[in-house]
PDB file of C-alpha atoms in Angstrom:
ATOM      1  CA  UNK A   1      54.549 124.248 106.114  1.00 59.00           C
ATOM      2  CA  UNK A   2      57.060 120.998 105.188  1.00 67.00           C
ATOM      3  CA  UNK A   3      57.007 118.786 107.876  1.00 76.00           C
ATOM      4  CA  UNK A   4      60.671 118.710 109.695  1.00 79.00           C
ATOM      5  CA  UNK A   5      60.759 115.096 110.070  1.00 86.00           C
ATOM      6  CA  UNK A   6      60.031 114.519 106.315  1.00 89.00           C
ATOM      7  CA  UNK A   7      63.021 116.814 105.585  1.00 89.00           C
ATOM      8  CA  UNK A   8      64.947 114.221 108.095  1.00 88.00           C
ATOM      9  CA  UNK A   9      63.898 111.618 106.417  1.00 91.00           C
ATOM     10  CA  UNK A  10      64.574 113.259 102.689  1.00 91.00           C
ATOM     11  CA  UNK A  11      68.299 113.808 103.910  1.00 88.00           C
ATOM     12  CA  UNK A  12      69.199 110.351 105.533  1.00 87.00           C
ATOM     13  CA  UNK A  13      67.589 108.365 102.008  1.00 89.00           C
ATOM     14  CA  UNK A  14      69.869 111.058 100.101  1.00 87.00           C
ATOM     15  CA  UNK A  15      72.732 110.019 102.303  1.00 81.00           C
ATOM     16  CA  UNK A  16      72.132 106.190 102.437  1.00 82.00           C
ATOM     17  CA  UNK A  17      71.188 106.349  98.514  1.00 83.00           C
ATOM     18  CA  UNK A  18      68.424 103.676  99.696  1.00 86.00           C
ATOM     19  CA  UNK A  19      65.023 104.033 101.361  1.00 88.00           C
ATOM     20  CA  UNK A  20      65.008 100.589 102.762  1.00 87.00           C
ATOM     21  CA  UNK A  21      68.421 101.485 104.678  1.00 86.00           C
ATOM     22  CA  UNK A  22      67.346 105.133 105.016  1.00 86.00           C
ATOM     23  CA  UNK A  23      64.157 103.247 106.714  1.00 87.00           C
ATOM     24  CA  UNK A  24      66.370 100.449 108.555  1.00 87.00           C
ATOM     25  CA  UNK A  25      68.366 103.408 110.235  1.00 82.00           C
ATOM     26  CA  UNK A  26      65.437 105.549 111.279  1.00 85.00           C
ATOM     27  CA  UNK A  27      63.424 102.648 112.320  1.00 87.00           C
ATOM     28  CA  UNK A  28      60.300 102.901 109.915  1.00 90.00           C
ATOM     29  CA  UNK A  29      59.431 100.711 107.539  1.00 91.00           C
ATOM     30  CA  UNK A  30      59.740 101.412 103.466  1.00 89.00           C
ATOM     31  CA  UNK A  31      56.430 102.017 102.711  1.00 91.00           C
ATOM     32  CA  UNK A  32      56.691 104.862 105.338  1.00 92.00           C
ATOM     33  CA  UNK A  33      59.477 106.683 104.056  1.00 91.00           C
ATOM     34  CA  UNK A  34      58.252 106.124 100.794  1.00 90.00           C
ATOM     35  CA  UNK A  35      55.459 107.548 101.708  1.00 92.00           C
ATOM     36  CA  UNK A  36      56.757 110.855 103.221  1.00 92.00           C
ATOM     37  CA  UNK A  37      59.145 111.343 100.481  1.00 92.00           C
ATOM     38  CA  UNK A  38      56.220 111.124  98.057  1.00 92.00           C
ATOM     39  CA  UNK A  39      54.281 114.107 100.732  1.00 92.00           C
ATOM     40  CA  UNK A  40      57.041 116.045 100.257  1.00 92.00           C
ATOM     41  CA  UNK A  41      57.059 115.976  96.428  1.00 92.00           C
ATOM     42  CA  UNK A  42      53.786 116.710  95.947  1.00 92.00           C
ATOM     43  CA  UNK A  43      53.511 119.783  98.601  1.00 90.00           C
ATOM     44  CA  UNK A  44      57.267 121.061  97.124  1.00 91.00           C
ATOM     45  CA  UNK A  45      55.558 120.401  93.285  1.00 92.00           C
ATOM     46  CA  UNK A  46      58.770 118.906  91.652  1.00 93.00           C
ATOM     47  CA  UNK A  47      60.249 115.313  91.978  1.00 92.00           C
ATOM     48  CA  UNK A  48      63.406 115.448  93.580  1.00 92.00           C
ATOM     49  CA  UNK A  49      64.707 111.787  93.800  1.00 92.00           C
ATOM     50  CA  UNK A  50      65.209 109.920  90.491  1.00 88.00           C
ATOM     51  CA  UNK A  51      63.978 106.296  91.335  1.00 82.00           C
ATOM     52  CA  UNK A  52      65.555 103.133  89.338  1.00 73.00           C
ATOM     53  CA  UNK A  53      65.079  99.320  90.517  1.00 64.00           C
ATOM     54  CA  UNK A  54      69.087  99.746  91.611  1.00 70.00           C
ATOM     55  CA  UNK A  55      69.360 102.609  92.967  1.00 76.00           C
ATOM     56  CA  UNK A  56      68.648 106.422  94.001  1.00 85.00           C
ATOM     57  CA  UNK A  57      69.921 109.905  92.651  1.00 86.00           C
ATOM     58  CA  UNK A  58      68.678 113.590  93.371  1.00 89.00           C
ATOM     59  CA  UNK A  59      67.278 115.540  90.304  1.00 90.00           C
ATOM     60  CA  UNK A  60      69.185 118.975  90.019  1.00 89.00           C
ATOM     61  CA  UNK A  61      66.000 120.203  91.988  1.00 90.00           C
ATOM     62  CA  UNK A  62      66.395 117.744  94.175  1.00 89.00           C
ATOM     63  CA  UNK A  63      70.455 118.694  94.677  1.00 88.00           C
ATOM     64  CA  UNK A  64      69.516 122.472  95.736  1.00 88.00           C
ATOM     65  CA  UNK A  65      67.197 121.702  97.750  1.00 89.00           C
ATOM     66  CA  UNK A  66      69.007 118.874  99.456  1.00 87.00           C
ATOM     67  CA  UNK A  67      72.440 121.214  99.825  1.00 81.00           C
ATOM     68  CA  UNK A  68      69.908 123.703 101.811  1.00 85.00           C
ATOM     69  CA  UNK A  69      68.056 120.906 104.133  1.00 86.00           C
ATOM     70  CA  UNK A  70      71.546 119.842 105.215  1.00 78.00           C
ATOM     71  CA  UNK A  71      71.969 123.463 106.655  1.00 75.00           C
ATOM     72  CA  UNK A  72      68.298 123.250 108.036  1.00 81.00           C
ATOM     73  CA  UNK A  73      68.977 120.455 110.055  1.00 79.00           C
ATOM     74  CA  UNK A  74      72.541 121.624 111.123  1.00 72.00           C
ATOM     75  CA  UNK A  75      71.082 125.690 111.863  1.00 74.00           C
ATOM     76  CA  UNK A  76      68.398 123.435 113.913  1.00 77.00           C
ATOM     77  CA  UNK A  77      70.674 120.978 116.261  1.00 69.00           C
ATOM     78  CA  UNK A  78      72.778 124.352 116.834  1.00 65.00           C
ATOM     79  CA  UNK A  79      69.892 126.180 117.883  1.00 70.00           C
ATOM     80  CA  UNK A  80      68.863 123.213 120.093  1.00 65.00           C
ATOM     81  CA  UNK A  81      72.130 123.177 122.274  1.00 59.00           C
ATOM     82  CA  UNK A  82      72.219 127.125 122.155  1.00 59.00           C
ATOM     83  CA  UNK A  83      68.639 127.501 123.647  1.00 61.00           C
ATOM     84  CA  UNK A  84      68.985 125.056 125.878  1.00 54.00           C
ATOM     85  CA  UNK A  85      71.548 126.869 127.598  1.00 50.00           C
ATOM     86  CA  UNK A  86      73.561 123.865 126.950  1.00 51.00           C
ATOM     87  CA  UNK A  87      75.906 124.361 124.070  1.00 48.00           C
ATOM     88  CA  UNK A  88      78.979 122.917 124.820  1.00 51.00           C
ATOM     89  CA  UNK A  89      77.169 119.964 125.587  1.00 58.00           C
ATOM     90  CA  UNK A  90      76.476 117.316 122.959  1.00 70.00           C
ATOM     91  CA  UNK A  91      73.540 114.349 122.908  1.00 75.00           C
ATOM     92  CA  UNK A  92      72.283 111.578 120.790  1.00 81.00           C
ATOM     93  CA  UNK A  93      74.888 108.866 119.656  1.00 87.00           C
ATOM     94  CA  UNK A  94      78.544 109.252 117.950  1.00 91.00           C
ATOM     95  CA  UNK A  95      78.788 106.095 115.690  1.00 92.00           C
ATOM     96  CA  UNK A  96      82.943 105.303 115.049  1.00 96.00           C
ATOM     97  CA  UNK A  97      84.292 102.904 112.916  1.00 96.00           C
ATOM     98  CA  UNK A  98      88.118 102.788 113.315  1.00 96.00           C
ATOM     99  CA  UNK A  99      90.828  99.916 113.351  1.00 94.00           C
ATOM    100  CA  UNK A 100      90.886  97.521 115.788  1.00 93.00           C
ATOM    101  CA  UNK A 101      94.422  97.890 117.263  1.00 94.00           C
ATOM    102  CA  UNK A 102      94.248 101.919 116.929  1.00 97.00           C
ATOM    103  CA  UNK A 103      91.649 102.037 118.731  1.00 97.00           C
ATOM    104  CA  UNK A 104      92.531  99.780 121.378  1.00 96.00           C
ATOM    105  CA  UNK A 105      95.445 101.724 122.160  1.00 97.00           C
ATOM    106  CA  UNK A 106      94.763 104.837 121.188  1.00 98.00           C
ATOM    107  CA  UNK A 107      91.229 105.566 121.060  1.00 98.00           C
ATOM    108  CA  UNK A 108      89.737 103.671 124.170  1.00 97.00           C
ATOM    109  CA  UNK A 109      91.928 104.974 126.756  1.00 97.00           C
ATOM    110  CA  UNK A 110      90.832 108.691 125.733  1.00 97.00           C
ATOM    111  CA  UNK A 111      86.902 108.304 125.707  1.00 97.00           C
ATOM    112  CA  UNK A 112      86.769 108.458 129.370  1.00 97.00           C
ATOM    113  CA  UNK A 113      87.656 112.097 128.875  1.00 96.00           C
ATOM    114  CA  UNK A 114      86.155 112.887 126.153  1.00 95.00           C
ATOM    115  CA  UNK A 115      82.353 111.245 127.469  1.00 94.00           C
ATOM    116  CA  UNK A 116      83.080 113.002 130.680  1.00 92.00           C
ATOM    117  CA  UNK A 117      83.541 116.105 129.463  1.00 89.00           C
ATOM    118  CA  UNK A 118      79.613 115.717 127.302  1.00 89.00           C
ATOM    119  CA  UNK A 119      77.815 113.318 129.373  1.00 89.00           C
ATOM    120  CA  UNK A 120      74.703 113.720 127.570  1.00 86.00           C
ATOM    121  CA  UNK A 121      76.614 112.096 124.219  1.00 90.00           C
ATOM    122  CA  UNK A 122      76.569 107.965 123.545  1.00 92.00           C
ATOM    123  CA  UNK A 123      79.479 106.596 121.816  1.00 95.00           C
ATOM    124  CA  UNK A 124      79.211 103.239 119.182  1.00 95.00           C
ATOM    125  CA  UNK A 125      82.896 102.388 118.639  1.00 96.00           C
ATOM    126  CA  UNK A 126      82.961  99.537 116.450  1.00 95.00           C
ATOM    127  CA  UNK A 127      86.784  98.136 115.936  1.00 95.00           C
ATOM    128  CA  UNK A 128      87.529  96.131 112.672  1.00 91.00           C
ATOM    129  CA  UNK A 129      90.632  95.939 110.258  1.00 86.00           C
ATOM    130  CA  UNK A 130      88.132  96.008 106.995  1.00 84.00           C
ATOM    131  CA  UNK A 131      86.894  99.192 105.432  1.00 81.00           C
ATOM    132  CA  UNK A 132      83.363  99.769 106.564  1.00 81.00           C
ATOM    133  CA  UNK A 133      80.833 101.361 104.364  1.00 81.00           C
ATOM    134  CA  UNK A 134      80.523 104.391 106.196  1.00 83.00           C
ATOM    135  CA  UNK A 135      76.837 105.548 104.567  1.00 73.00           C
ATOM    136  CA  UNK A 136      75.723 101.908 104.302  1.00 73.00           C
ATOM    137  CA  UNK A 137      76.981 101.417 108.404  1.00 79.00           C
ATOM    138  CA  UNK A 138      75.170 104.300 109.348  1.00 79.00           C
ATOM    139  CA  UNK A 139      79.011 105.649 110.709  1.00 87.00           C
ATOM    140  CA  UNK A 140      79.168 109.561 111.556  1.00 88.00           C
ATOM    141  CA  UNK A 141      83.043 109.136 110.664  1.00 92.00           C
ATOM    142  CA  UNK A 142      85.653 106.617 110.216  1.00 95.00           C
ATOM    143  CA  UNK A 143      89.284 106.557 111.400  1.00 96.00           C
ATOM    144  CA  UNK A 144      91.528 105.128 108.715  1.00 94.00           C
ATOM    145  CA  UNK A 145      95.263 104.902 108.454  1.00 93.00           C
ATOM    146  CA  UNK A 146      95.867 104.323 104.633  1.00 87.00           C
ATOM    147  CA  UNK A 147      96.882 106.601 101.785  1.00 83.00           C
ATOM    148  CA  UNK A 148      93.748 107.644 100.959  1.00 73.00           C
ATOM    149  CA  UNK A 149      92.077 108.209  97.333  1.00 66.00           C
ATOM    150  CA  UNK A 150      89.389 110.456  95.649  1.00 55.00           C
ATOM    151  CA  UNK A 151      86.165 109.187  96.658  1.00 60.00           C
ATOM    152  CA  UNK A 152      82.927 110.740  97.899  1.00 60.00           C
ATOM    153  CA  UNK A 153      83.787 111.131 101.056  1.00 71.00           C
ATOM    154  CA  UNK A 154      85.923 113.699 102.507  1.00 83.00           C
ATOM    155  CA  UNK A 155      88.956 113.271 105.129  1.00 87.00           C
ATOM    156  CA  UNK A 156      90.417 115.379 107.929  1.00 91.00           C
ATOM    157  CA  UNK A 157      93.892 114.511 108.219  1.00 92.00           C
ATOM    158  CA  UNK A 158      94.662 114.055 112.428  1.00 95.00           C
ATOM    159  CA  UNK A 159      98.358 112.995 112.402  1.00 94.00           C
ATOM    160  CA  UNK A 160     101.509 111.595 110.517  1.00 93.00           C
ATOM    161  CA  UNK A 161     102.032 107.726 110.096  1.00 95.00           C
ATOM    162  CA  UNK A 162     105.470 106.710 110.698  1.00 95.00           C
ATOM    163  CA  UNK A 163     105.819 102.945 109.693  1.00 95.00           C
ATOM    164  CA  UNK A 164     109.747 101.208 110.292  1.00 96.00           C
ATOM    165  CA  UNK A 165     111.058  97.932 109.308  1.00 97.00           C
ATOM    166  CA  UNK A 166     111.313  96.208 112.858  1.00 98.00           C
ATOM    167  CA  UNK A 167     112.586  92.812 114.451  1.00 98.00           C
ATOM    168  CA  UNK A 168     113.301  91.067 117.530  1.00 98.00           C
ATOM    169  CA  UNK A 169     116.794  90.654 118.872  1.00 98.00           C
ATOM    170  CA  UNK A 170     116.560  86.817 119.204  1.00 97.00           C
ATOM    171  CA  UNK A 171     115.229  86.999 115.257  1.00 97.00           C
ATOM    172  CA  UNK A 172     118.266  88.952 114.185  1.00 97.00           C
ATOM    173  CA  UNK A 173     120.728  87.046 117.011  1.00 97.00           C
ATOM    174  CA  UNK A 174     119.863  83.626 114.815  1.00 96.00           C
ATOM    175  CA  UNK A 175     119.437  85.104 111.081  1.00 96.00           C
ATOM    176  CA  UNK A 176     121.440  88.505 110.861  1.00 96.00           C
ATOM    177  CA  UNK A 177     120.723  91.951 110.556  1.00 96.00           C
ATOM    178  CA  UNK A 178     119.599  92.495 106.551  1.00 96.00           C
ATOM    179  CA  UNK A 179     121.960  95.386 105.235  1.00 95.00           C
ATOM    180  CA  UNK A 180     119.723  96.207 101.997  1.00 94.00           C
ATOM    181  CA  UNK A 181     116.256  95.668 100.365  1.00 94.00           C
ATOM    182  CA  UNK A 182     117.434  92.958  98.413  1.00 93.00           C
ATOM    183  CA  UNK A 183     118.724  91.010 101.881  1.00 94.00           C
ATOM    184  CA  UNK A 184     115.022  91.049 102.975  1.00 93.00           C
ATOM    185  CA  UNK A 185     114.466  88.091 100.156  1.00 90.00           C
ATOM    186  CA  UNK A 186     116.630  85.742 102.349  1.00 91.00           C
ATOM    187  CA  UNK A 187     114.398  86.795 105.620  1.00 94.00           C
ATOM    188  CA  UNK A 188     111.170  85.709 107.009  1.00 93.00           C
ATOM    189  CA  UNK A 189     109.395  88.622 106.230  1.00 94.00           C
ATOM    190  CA  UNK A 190     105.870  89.516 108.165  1.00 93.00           C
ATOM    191  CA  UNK A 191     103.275  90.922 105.874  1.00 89.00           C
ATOM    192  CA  UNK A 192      99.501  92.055 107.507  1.00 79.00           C
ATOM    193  CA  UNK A 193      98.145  89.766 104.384  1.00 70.00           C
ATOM    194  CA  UNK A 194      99.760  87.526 102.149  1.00 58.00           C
ATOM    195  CA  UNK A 195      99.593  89.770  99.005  1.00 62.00           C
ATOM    196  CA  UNK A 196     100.564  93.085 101.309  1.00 76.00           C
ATOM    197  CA  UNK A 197     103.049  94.922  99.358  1.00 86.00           C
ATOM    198  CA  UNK A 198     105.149  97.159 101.452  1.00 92.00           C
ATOM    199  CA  UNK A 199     105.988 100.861  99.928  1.00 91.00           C
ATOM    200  CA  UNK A 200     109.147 102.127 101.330  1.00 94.00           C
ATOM    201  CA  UNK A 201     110.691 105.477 101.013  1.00 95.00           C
ATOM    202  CA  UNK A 202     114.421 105.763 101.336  1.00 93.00           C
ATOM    203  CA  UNK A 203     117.913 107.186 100.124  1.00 91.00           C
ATOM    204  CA  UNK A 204     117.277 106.131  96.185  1.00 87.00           C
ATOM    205  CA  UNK A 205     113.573 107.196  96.669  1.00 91.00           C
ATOM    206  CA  UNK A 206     110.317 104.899  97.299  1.00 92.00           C
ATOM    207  CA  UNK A 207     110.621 101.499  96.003  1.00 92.00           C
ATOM    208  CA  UNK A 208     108.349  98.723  96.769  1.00 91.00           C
ATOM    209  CA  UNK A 209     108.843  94.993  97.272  1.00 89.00           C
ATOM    210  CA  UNK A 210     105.785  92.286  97.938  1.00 88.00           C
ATOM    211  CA  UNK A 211     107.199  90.222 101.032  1.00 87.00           C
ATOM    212  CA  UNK A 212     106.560  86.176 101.022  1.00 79.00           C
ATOM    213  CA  UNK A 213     106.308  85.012 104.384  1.00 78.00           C
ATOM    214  CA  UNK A 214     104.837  81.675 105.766  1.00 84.00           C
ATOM    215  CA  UNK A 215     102.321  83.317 108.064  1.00 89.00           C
ATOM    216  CA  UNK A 216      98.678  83.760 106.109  1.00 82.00           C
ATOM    217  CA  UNK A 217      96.461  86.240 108.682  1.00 86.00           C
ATOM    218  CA  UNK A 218      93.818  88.788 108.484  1.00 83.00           C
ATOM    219  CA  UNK A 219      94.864  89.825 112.016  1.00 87.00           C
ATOM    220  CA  UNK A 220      97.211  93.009 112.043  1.00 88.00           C
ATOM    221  CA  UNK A 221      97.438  92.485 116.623  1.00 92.00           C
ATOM    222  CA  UNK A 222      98.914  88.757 115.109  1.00 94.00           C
ATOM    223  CA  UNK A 223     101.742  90.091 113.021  1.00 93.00           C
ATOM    224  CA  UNK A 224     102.097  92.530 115.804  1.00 95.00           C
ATOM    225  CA  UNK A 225     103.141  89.747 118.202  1.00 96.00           C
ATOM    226  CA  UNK A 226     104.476  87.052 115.877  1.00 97.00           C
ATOM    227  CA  UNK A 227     107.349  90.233 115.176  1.00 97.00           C
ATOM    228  CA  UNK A 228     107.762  90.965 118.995  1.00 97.00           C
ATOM    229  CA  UNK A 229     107.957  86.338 120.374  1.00 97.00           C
ATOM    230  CA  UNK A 230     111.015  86.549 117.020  1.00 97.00           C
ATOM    231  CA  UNK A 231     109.191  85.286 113.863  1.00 96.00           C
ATOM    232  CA  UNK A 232     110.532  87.408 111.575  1.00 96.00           C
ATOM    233  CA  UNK A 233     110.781  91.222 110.518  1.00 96.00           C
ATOM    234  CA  UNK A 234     107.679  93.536 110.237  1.00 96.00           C
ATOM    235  CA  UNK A 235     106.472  96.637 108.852  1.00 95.00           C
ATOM    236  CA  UNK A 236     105.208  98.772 111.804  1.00 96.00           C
ATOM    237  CA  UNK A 237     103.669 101.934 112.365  1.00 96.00           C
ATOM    238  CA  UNK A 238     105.622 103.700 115.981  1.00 97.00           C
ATOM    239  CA  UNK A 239     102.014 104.172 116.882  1.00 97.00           C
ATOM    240  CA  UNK A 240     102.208 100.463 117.129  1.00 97.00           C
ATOM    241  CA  UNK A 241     105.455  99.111 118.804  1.00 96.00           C
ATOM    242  CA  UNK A 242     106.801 102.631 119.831  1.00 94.00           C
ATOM    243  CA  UNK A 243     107.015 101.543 123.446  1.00 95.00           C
ATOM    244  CA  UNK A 244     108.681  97.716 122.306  1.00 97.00           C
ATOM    245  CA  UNK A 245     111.396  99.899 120.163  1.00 96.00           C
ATOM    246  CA  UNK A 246     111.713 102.095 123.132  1.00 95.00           C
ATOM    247  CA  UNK A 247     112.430  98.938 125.414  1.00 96.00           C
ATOM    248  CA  UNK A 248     114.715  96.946 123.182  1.00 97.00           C
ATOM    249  CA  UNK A 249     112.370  94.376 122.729  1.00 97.00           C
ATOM    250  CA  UNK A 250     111.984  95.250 118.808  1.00 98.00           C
ATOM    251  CA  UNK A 251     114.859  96.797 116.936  1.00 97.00           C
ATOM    252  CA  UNK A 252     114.588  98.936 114.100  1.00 97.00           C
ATOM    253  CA  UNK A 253     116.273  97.278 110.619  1.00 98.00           C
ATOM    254  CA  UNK A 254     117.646  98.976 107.879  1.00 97.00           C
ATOM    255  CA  UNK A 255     116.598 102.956 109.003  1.00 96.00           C
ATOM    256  CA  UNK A 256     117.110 104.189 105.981  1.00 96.00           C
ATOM    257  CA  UNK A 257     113.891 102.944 105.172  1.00 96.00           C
ATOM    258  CA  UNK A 258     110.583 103.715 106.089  1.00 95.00           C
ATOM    259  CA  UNK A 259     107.012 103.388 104.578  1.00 94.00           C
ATOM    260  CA  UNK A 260     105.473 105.661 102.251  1.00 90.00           C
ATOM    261  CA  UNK A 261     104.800 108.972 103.769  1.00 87.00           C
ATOM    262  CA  UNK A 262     101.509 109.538 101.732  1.00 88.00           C
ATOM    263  CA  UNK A 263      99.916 107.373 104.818  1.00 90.00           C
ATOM    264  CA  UNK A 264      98.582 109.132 107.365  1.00 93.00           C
ATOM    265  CA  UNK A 265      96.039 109.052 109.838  1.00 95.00           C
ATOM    266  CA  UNK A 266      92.818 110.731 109.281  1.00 95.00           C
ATOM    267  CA  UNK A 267      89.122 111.442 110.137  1.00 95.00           C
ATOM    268  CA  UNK A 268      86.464 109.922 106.894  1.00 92.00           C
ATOM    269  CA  UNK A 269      82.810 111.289 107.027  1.00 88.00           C
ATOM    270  CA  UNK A 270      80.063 111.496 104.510  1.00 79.00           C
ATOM    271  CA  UNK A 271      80.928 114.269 102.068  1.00 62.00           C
ATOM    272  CA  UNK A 272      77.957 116.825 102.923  1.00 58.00           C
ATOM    273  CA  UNK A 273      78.158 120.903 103.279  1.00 57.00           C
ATOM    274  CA  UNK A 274      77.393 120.920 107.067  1.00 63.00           C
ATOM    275  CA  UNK A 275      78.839 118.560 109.411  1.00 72.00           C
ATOM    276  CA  UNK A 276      77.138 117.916 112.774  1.00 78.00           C
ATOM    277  CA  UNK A 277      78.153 119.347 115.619  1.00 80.00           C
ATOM    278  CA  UNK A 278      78.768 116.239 117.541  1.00 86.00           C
ATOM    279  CA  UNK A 279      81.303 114.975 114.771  1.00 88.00           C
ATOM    280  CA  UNK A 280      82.752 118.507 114.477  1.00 87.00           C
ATOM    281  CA  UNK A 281      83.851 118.293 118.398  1.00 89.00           C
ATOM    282  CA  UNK A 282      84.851 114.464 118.263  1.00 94.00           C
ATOM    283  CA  UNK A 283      87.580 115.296 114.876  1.00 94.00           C
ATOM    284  CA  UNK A 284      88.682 118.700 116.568  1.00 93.00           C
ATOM    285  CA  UNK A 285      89.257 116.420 120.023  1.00 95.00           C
ATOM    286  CA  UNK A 286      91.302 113.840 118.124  1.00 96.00           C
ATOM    287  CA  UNK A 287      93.231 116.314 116.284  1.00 95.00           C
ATOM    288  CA  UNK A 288      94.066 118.483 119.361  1.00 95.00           C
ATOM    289  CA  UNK A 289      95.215 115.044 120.942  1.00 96.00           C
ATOM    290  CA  UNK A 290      97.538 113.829 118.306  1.00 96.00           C
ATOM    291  CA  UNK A 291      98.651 116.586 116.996  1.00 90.00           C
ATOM    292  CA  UNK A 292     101.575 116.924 114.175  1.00 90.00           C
ATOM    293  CA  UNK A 293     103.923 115.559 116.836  1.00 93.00           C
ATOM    294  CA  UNK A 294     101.748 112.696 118.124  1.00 95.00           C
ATOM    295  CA  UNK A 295     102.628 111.364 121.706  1.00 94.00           C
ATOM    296  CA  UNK A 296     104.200 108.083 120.794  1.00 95.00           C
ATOM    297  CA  UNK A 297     106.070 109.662 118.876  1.00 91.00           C
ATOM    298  CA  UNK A 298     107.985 111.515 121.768  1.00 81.00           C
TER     299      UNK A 298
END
């Protein structure tokens, strides 16, 4: 009979596409996981992994067989929970990557709940404004708030994205309220980087303009409170600065406009036929508590 942990190991070098990060991630060394992929050839009689000095790809015997180890391992961590009379309970280690001021404010305050509720599960919540490599990170799933593309991995949309032109009344007190696109030229304008171009949907339909401003910063929670002390005017999402519009201390400029509604807010995981249980609760969780009305929007 194939040995279960080879069949672990077979999936997570077919996920990573590398045995030396399949290895780093299980905590073996190459040679062993090398090794065990080379058992498992020779006891299955076929070659399922095409090896090149660059990189790794499944064989089409490889492919079926990989598409039915997937449901192995998931039929298996199901049966675990069920037979341990523990099935609403989840264990092991949730690895996140999400932005950093999303999940500040919106993530953080809601794992108390969440880790209450499965005690037994370990979260890794690592925070950064760059895309992580969610196979190459080892991630289970990413949050991302962009308008996303075709890629290999698949997305669960969790919410809507509202993003508004905003300032601060002393800004607008000293320079004026802007009363079209073109005005914003004449403004200090806030981008997250210095090439951001800002996609805007309004009453002639989406235009686009790439704001100059004299603020260079990789830091999104620095534009965030440049625009609130009066620096100039930002693009915002309400999930943002939906309490500082709600308290005067932003103001919303010219309404008719608002960012592209292909942005939205979403759940990214490894495309694969069976998702883990673990991830499966942690996306449903989100999605229940956003919603398409989320909170800060209300």
């Amino acid at each position: 009979m194939t040995n279960l942990g080879d069949l672990e190991i077979f999936a997570k070098v077919v996920s990573t596409g590398s045995m030396s990060l399949a290895a780093r991630v299980l905590g073996f060394s190459p040679a062993v996981v090398s090794k065990r992929i080379k058992r498992l050839e020779d006891r299955l009689g076929t070659r399922l992994l095409q090896r090149t000095t660059r990189q790794i790809s499944l064989t089409e015997a490889g492919q079926g067989f990989y598409d039915r180890v997937l449901g192995i391992l998931a039929g298996l961590e199901e049966a675990e929970y069920y037979i341990s009379g523990r099935s609403a309970l989840m264990h092991g280690t949730l690895k996140i990557s999400a932005p950093t001021s999303f999940g500040r404010m919106h993530i953080a305050p809601h794992l108390k709940a969440f880790m209450d509720a499965h005690p037994e599960l370990a979260i890794n919540l690592v925070l950064t404004d760059e895309l992580s490599d969610i196979v190459g990170g080892g991630f289970d799933l990413a949050i991302r708030i962009a308008e996303l593309t075709d890629s290999s991995l698949v997305a669960r949309r969790l919410a809507p994205v509202r993003r508004l032109l905003c300032a601060a009344p002393s800004y607008l007190n000293m320079h004026g309220m802007p009363q079209s696109i073109d005005d914003l030229k004449n403004h200090r304008c806030l981008p997250a980087h210095n090439n951001d171009l800002w996609r805007l949907e309004g009453p002639g339909g989406a235009t686009s303009l790439r704001p100059e401003g004299m603020l260079v910063t990789n830091s999104s929670e620095v534009i965030r409170e440049t625009v609130i002390a009066g620096l100039g005017i930002a693009l915002r999402s309400t999930w943002d600065i939906g309490d500082e519009l709600k308290s005067g201390n932003l103001v919303q400029v010219l309404p008719a406009y608002e960012g592209s509604r292909n942005v939205a807010l979403s759940a990214v995981y490894p495309s694969r036929q069976f998702l883990p249980a673990k991830v499966r609760l942690f996306i449903d969780y989100l999605a229940d508590l956003y919603g398409p009305v989320p909170y800060w929007e209300l």
